[in-house]
Tab-separated table of C-alpha atoms in Angstrom:
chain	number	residue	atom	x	y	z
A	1	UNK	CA	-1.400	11.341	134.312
A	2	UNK	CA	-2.493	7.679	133.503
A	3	UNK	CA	-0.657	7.620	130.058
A	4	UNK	CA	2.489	9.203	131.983
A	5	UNK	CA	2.362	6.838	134.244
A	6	UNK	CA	2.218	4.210	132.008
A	7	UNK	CA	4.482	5.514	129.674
A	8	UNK	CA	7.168	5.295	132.963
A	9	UNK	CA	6.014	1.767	133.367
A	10	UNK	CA	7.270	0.342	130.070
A	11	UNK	CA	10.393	2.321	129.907
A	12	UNK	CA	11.178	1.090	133.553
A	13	UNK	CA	10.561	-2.437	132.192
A	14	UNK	CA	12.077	-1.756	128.795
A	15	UNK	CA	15.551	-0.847	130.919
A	16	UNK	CA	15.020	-3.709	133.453
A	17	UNK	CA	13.593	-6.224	131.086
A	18	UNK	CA	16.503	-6.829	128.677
A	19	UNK	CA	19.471	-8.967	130.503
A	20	UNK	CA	21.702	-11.626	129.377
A	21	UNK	CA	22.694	-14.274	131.323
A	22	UNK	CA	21.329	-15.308	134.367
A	23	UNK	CA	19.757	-13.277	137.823
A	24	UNK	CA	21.393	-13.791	141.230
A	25	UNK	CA	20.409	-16.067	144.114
A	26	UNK	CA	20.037	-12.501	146.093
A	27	UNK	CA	18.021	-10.957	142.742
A	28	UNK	CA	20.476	-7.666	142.898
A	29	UNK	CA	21.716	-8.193	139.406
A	30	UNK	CA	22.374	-10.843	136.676
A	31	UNK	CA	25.699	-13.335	135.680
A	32	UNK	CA	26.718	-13.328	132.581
A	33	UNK	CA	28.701	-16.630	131.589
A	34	UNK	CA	31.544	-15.444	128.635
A	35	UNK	CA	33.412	-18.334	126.340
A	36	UNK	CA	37.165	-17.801	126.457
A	37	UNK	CA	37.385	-18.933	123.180
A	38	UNK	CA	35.167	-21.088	120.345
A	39	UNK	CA	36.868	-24.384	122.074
A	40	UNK	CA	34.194	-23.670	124.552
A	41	UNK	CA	31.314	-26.018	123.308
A	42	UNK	CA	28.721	-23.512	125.415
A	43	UNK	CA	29.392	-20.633	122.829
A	44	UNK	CA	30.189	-22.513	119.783
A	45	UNK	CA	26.519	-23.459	119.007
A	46	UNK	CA	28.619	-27.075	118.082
A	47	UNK	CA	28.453	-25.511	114.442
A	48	UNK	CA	26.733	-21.977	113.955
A	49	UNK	CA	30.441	-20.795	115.269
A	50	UNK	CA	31.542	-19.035	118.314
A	51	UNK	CA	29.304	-16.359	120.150
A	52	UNK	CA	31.459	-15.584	123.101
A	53	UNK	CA	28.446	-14.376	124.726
A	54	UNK	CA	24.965	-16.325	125.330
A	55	UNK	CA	21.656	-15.271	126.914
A	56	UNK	CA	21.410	-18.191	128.665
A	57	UNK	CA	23.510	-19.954	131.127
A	58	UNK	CA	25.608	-23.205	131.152
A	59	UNK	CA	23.778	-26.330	133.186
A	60	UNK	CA	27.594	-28.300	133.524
A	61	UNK	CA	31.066	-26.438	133.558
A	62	UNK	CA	33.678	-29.491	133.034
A	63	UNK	CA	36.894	-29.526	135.568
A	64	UNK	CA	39.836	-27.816	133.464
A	65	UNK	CA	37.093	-25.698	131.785
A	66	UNK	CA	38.166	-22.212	131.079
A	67	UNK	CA	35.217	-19.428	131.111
A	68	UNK	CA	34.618	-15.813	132.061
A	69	UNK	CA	32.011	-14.270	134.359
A	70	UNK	CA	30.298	-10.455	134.117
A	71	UNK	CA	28.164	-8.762	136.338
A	72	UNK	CA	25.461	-6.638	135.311
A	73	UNK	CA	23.824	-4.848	138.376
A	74	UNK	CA	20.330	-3.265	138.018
A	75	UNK	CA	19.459	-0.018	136.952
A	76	UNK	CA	21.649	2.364	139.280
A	77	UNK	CA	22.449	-0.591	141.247
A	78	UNK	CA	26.505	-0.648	141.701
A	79	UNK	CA	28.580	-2.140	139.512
A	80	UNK	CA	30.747	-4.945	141.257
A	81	UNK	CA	33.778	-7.336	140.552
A	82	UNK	CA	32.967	-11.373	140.159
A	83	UNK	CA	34.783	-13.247	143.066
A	84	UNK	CA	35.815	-16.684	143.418
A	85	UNK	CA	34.237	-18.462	146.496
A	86	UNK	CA	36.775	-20.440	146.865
A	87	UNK	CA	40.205	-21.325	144.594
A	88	UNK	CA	40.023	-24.680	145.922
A	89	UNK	CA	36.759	-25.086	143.505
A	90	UNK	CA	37.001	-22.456	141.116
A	91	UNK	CA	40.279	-20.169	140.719
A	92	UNK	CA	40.900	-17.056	139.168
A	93	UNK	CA	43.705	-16.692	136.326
A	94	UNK	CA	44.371	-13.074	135.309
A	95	UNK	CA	41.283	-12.533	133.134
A	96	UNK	CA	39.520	-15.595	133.453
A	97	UNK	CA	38.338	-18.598	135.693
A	98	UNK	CA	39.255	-22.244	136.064
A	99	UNK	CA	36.916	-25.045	136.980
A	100	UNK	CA	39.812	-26.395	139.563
A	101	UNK	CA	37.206	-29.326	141.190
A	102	UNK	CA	34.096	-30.995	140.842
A	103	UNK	CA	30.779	-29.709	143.303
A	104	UNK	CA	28.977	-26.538	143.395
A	105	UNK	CA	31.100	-23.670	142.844
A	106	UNK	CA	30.074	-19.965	143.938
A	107	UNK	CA	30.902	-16.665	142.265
A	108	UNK	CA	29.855	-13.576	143.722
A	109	UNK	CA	29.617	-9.996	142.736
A	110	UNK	CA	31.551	-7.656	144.863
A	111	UNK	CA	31.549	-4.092	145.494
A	112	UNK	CA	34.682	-2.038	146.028
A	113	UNK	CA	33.710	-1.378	149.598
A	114	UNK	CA	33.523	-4.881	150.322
A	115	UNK	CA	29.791	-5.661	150.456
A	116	UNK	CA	28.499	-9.029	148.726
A	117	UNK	CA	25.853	-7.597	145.958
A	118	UNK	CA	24.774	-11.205	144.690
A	119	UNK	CA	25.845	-14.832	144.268
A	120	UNK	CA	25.314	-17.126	142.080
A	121	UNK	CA	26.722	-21.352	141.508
A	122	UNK	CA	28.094	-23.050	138.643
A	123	UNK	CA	27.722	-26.692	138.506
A	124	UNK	CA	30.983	-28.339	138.127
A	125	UNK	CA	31.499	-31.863	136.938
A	126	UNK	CA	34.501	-34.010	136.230
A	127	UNK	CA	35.492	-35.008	132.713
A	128	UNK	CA	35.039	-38.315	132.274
A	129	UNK	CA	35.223	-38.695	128.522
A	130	UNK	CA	34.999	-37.853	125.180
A	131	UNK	CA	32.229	-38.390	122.793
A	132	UNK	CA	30.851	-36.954	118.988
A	133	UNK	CA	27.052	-35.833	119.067
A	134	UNK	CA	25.047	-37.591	116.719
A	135	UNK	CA	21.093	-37.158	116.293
A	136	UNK	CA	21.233	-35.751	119.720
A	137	UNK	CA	23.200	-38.333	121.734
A	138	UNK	CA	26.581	-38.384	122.597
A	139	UNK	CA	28.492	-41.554	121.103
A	140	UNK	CA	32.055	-42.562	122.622
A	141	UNK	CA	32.769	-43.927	118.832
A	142	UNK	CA	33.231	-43.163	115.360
A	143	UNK	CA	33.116	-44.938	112.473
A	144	UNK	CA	35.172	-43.930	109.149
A	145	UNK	CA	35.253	-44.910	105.392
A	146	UNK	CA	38.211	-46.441	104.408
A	147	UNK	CA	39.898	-43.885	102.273
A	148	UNK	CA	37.794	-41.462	103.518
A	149	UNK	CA	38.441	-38.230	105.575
A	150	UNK	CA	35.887	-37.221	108.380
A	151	UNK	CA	35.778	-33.957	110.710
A	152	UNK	CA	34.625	-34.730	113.531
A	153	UNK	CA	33.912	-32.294	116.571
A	154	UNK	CA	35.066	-34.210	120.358
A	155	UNK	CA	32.790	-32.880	123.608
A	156	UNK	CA	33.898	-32.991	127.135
A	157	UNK	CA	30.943	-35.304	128.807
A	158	UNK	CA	30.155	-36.622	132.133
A	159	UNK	CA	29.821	-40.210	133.367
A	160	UNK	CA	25.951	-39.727	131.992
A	161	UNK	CA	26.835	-38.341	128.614
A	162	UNK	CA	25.936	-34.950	129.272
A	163	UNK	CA	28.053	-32.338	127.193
A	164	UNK	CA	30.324	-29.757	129.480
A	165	UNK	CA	31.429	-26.489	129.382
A	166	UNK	CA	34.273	-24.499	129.147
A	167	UNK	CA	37.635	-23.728	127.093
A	168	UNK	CA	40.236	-26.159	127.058
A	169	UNK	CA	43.427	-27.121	124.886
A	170	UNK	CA	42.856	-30.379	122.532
A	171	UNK	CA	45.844	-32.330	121.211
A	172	UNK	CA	45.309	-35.726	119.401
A	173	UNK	CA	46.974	-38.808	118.690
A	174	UNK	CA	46.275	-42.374	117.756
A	175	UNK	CA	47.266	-46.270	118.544
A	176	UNK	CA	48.003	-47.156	115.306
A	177	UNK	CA	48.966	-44.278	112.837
A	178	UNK	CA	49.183	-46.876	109.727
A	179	UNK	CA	45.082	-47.151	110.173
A	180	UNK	CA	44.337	-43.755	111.015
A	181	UNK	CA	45.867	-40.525	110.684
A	182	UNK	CA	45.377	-37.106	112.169
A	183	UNK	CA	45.449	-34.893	109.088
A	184	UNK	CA	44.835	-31.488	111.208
A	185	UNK	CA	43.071	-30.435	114.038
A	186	UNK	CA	41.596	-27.058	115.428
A	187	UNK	CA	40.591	-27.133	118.893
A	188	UNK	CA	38.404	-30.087	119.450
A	189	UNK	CA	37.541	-30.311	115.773
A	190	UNK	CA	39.493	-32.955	114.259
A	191	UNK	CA	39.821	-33.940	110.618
A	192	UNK	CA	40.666	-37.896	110.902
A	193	UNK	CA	41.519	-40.386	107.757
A	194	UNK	CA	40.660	-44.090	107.425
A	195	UNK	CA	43.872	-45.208	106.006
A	196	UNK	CA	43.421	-49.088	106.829
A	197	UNK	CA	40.267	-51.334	108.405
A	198	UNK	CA	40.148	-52.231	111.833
A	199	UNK	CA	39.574	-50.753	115.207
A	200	UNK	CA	41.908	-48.091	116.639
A	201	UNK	CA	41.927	-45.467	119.365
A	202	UNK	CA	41.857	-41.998	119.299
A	203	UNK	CA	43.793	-40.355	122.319
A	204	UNK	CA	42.097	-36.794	123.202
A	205	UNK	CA	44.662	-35.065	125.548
A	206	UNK	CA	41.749	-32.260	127.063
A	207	UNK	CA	43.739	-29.718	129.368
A	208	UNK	CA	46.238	-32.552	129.974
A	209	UNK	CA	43.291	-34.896	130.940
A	210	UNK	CA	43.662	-38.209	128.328
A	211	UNK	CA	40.645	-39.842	127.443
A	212	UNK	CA	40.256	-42.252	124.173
A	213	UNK	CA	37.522	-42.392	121.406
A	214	UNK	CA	37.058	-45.646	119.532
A	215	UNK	CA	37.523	-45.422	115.567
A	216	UNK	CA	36.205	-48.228	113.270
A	217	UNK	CA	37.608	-47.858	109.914
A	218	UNK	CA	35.739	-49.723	107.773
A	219	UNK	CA	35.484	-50.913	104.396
A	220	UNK	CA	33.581	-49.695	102.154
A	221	UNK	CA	33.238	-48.385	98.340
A	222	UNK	CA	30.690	-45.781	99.015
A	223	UNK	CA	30.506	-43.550	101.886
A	224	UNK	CA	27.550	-43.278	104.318
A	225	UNK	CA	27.575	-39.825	105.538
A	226	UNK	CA	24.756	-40.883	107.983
A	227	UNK	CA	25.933	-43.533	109.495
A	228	UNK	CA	27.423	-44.009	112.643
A	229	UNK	CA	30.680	-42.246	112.632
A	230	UNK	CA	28.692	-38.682	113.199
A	231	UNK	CA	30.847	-36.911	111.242
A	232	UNK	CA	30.711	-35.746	107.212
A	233	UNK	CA	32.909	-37.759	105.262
A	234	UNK	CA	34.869	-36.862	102.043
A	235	UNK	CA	37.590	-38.777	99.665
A	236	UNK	CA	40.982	-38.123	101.232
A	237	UNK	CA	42.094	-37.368	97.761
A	238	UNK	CA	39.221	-35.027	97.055
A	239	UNK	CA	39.151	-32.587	100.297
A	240	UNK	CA	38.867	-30.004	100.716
A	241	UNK	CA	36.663	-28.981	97.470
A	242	UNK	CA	34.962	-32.159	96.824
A	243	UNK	CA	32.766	-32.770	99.439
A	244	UNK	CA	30.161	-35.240	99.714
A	245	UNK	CA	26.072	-33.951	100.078
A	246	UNK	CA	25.596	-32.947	103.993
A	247	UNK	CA	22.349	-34.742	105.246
A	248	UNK	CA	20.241	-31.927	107.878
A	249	UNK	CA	21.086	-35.202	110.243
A	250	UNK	CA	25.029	-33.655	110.065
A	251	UNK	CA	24.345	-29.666	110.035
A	252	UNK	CA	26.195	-30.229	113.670
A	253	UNK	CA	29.509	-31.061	111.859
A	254	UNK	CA	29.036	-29.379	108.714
A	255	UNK	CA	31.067	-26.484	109.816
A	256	UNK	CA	33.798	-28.387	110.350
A	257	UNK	CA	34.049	-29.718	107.160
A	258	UNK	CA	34.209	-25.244	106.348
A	259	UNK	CA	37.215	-24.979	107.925
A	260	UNK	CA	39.061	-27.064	105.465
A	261	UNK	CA	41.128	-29.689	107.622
A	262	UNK	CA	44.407	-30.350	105.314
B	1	UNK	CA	46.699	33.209	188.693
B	2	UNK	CA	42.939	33.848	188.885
B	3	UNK	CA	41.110	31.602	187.497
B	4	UNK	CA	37.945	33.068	185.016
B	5	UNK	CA	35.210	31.887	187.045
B	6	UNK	CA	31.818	31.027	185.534
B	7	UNK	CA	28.606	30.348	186.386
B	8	UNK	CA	28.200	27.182	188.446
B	9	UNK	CA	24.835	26.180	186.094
B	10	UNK	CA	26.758	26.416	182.590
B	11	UNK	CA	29.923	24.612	184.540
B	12	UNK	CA	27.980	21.687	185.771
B	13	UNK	CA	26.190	21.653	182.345
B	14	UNK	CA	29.713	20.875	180.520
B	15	UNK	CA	30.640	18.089	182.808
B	16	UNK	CA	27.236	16.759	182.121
B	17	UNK	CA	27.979	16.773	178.585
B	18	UNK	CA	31.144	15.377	179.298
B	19	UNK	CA	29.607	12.200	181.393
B	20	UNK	CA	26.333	11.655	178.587
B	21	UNK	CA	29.097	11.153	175.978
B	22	UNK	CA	31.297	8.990	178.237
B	23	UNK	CA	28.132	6.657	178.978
B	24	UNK	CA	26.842	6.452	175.267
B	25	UNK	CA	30.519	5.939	174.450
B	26	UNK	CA	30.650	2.998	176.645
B	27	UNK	CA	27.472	1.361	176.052
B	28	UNK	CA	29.117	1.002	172.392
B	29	UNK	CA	32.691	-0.310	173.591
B	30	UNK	CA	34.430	-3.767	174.159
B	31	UNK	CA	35.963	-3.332	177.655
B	32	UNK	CA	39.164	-2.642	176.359
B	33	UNK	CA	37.902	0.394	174.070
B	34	UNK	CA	35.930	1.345	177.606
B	35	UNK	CA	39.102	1.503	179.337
B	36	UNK	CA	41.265	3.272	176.987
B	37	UNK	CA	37.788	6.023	177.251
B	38	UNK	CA	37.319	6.168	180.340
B	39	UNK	CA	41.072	6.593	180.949
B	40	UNK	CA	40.545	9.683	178.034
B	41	UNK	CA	38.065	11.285	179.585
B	42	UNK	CA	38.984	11.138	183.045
B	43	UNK	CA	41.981	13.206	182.365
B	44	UNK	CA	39.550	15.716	180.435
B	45	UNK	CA	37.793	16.089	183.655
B	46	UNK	CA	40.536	16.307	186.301
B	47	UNK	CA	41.452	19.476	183.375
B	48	UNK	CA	37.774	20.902	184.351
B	49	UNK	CA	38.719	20.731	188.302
B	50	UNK	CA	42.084	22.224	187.459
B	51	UNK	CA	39.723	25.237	185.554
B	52	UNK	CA	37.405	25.534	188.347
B	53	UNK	CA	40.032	26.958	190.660
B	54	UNK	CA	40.570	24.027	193.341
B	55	UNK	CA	42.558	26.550	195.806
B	56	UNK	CA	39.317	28.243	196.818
B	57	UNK	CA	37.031	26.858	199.466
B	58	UNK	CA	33.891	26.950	197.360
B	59	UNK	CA	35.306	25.746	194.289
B	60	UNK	CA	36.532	23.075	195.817
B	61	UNK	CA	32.863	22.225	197.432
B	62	UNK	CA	31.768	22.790	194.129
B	63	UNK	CA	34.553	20.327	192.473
B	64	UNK	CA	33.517	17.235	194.914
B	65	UNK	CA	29.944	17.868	194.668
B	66	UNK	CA	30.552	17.310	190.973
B	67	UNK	CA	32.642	14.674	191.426
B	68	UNK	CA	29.996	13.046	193.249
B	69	UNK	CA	27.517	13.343	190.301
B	70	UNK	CA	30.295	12.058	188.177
B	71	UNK	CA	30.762	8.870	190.336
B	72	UNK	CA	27.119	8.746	190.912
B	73	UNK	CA	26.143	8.370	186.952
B	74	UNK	CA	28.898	6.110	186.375
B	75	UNK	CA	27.774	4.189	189.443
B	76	UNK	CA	24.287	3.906	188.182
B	77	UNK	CA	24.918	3.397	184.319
B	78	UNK	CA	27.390	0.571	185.486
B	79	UNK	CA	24.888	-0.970	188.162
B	80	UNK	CA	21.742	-0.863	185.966
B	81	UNK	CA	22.306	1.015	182.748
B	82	UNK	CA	24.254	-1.318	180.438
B	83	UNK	CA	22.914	-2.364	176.800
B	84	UNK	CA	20.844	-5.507	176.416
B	85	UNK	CA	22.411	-9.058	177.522
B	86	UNK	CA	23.325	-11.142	174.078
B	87	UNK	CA	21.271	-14.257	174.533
B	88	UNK	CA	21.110	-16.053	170.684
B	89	UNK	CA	21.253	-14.765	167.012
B	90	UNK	CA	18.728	-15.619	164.954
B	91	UNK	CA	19.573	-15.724	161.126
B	92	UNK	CA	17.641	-15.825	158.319
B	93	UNK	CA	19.030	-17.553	154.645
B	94	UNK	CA	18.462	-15.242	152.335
B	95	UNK	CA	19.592	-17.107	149.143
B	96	UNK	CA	18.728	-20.335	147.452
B	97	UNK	CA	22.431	-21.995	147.265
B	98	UNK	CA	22.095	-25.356	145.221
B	99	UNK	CA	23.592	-27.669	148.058
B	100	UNK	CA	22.093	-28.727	151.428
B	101	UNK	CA	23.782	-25.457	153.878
B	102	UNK	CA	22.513	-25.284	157.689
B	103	UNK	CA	22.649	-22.045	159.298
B	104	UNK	CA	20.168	-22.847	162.114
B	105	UNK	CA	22.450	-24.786	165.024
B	106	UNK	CA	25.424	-23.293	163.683
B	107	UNK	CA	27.156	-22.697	160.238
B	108	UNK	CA	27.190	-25.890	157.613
B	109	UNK	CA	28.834	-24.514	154.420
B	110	UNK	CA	30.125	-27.023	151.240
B	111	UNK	CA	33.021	-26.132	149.938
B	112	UNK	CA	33.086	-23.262	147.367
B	113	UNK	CA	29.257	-22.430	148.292
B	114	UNK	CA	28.233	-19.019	149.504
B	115	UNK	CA	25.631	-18.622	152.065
B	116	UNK	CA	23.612	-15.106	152.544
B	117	UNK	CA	22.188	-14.305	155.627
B	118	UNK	CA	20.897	-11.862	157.781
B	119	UNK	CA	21.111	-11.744	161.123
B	120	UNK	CA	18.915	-10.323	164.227
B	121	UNK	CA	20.656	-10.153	167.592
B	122	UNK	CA	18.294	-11.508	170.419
B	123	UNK	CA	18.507	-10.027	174.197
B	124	UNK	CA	17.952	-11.622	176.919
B	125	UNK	CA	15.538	-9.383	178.698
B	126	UNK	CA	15.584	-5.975	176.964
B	127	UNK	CA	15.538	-6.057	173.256
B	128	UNK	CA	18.016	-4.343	170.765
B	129	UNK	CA	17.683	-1.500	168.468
B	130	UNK	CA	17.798	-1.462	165.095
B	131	UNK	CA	20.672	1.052	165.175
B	132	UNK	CA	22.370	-1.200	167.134
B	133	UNK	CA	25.413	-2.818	164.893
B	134	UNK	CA	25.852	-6.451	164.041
B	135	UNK	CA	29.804	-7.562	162.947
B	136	UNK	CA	30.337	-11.200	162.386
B	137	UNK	CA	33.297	-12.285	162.146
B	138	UNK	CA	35.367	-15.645	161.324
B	139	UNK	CA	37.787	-17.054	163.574
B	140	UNK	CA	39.988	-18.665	160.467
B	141	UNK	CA	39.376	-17.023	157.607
B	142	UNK	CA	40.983	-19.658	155.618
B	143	UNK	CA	38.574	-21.857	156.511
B	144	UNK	CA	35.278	-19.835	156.337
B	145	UNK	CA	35.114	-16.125	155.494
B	146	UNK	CA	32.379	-13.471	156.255
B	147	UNK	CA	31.869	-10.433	154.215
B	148	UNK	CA	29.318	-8.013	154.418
B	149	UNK	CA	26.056	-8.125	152.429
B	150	UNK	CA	24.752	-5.030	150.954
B	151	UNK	CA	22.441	-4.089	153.487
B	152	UNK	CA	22.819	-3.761	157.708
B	153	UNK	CA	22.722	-6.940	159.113
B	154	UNK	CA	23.792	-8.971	155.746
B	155	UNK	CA	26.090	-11.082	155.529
B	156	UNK	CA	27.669	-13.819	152.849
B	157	UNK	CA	29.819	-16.660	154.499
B	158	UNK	CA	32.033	-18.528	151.894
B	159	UNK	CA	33.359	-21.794	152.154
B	160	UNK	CA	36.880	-21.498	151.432
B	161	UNK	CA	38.266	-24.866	152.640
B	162	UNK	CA	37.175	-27.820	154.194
B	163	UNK	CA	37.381	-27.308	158.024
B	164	UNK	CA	36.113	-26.223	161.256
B	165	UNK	CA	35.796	-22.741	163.097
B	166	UNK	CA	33.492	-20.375	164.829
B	167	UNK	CA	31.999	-16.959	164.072
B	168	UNK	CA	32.327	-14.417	166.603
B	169	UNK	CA	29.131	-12.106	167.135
B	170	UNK	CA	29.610	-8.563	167.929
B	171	UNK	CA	26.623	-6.642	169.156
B	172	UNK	CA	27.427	-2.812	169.582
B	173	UNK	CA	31.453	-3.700	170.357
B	174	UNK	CA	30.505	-5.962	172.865
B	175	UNK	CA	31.168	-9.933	172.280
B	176	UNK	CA	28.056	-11.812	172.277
B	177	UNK	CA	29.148	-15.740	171.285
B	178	UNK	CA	31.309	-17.589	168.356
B	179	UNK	CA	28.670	-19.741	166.354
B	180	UNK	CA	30.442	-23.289	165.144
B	181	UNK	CA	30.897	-23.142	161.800
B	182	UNK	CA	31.971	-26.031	159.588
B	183	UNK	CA	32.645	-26.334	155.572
B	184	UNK	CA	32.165	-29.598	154.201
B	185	UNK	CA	33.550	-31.182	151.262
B	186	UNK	CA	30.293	-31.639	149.278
């Protein structure tokens, strides 16, 4: 009877134990946050590529952000559909949601009768800029070699730096296209070349929201692939093939230098 | 035409029957639904009479001393019999929502926040069952909208937009108050 018993005890917590995501306010089941697409910097790992599904859940969903939402309800709890609270905060487009304003936004799962199985709240934030991770921190610059291409990989971050999630559409251009040049870009990875020194600005159009990132192109015979610019840098006339040794410091970029930019 | 005449015990029986369901119906009615019943039923009865035979003398002792129990029980149920008096509704938050809500002197909902309650109608002297049903119920939707929970007396109130209204209690059909309700733009 005891090794029944107990035998009934781990396979009930076996079943119950294993859940993505993250349990509702009302404990009836758990939310599980889905990237629309690797643009999301939530799924993307920011460079051990795009998981479209995470056990955890996102701490900031940026204003534009695109995501998905699943339900999982308990064991033979009922299944239910993931509402909007309210489309003035969070709206619903065909398969997906859109972070519409900044606050507290609530989802809730929904059975077909009608009855409110559990709830849960995204924290929405505002974009208010751009930045490139380096050793941890968000920087609202980059610096490039002269001569030199660089991938770099843009975030959506609030006023205090802190990196946001959620899909959106990246297009790029710059001030001055004789000093830098936008060779390709996919999503919010970028592949930039230093074509002249000086300071320019980078224009990030994110879900037709424009922020800037400052770009130093500077001077210099040998490349530092650890310096400031927090991204990998190769010769412009060596890319894609010849790339320069990838310090552990830039493992966060190095798959953008993969993808091959031009 | 002759009338099948039965005994008076099973006869007075029936209309008994008749007048228990008309009084639980409307201890459970608004006064509308109440009407539109006891409109129902008293047609259902005066159909009884017309069975009982009215053209004979003791039928038609039998008929008013019926009709007197009829009046009588309504009478009494209205003078004294009624459900519980709505006094307050007390309501519990049942989730942790990550913004300051109130749900104590009325409803204080941010925008785009869900609140999930449940609710206990108070009397004012008697006390109500637990079979007795709860509906809440939002004045403007648009503003702030109630949906059931998944369990009796649950309910989830959403902010939809930044506004004010009131949520009507129902206790048993009958209209007990309509709780402000705000949503705030957080």
């Amino acid at each position: 009877m005891g090794v029944r018993a107990a035998f009934t005890l781990v396979g009930v917590a076996a079943l119950t134990a294993c859940h993505d995501g993250l349990q509702g306010e009302l404990g009836n089941g758990w939310f599980e946050y889905q990237c629309v697409n690797d643009t999301d910097t939530f799924c993307s790992d920011r460079g051990t590529g795009f998981r479209s599904r995470r056990a955890d859940f996102p701490e900031f969903v940026g204003v534009g952000g695109r995501f998905r939402m699943d339900y999982e309800p308990p064991l033979f709890g009922s299944a239910g559909q993931v509402r909007t609270a309210s489309s003035e905060r969070i709206a619903r487009r065909d398969d997906h949601f859109i972070v519409v304003s900044a606050g507290h936004g609530g989802l809730f799962a929904r059975e077909r009768s009608g009855q409110v199985l559990d709830v849960v709240h995204l924290d929405c934030r505002a974009v208010a800029n751009v930045g490139v991770e380096r050793d941890g921190e968000v920087r609202g610059s980059v610096e490039l070699a002269l001569g030199f291409a660089a991938s770099v990989r843009v975030l959506p971050v609030t006023s205090n730096d802190e990196v946001l999630a959620g899909a959106f559409s990246y297009s790029f251009t710059v001030d001055d296209p004789d000093r830098l040049t936008v060779r390709s870009h996919d999503g919010p990875r970028v592949r930039l070349v230093g074509d002249a020194p000086g300071r320019t600005r980078l224009h990030v159009n994110l879900s037709g929201q424009e922020f800037t990132l400052e770009v130093d192109v500077v001077d210099r015979q040998a490349p530092e692939p650890t310096g400031d610019s927090g991204a990998s840098q190769t010769p412009a006339t060596q890319e894609p093939d010849a790339q320069l040794p990838i310090t552990d410091d830039d493992a966060s970029f190095a798959e953008a230098d993969e993808d091959g930019g031009a | 035409m002759a009338w099948p005449v039965r005994p008076a015990q099973a006869r007075i029986a029936r209309v008994a029957r008749i007048v228990h369901r008309l009084a639980n119906g409307l201890r459970k009615d608004s006064a509308a639904q109440g009407l539109r019943r006891l409109t129902k039923y008293s047609h259902h009865l005066r159909g009884r009479t017309k069975a009982f035979g009215v053209e004979h003398p003791a039928r038609r002792r039998e008929v008013r001393r019926v009709s007197g129990l009829v009046a009588a029980t309504l009478s009494a149920w209205l003078l004294g019999c009624a459900g519980p008096d709505y006094e307050r509704l007390d309501v519990i938050l049942l989730n942790d929502p990550p913004t300051m809500v109130s749900v104590e002197e009325g409803f204080s909902v941010p925008l785009g926040v869900s609140v999930v309650i449940e609710v206990h109608p108070i009397a004012m002297s008697d006390h109500y069952d637990v079979d007795d049903q709860v509906r809440l119920a939002s004045r403007d939707e648009t503003v702030l909208t109630v949906l059931p929970g998944n369990r009796r007396r649950y309910f989830a109130l959403i902010g939809m937009a930044v506004g004010e209204t009131c949520v009507e209690v129902w206790v048993d059909g009958d209209f007990g108050e309509c709780i402000p309700a705000e949503v705030t733009d957080e």
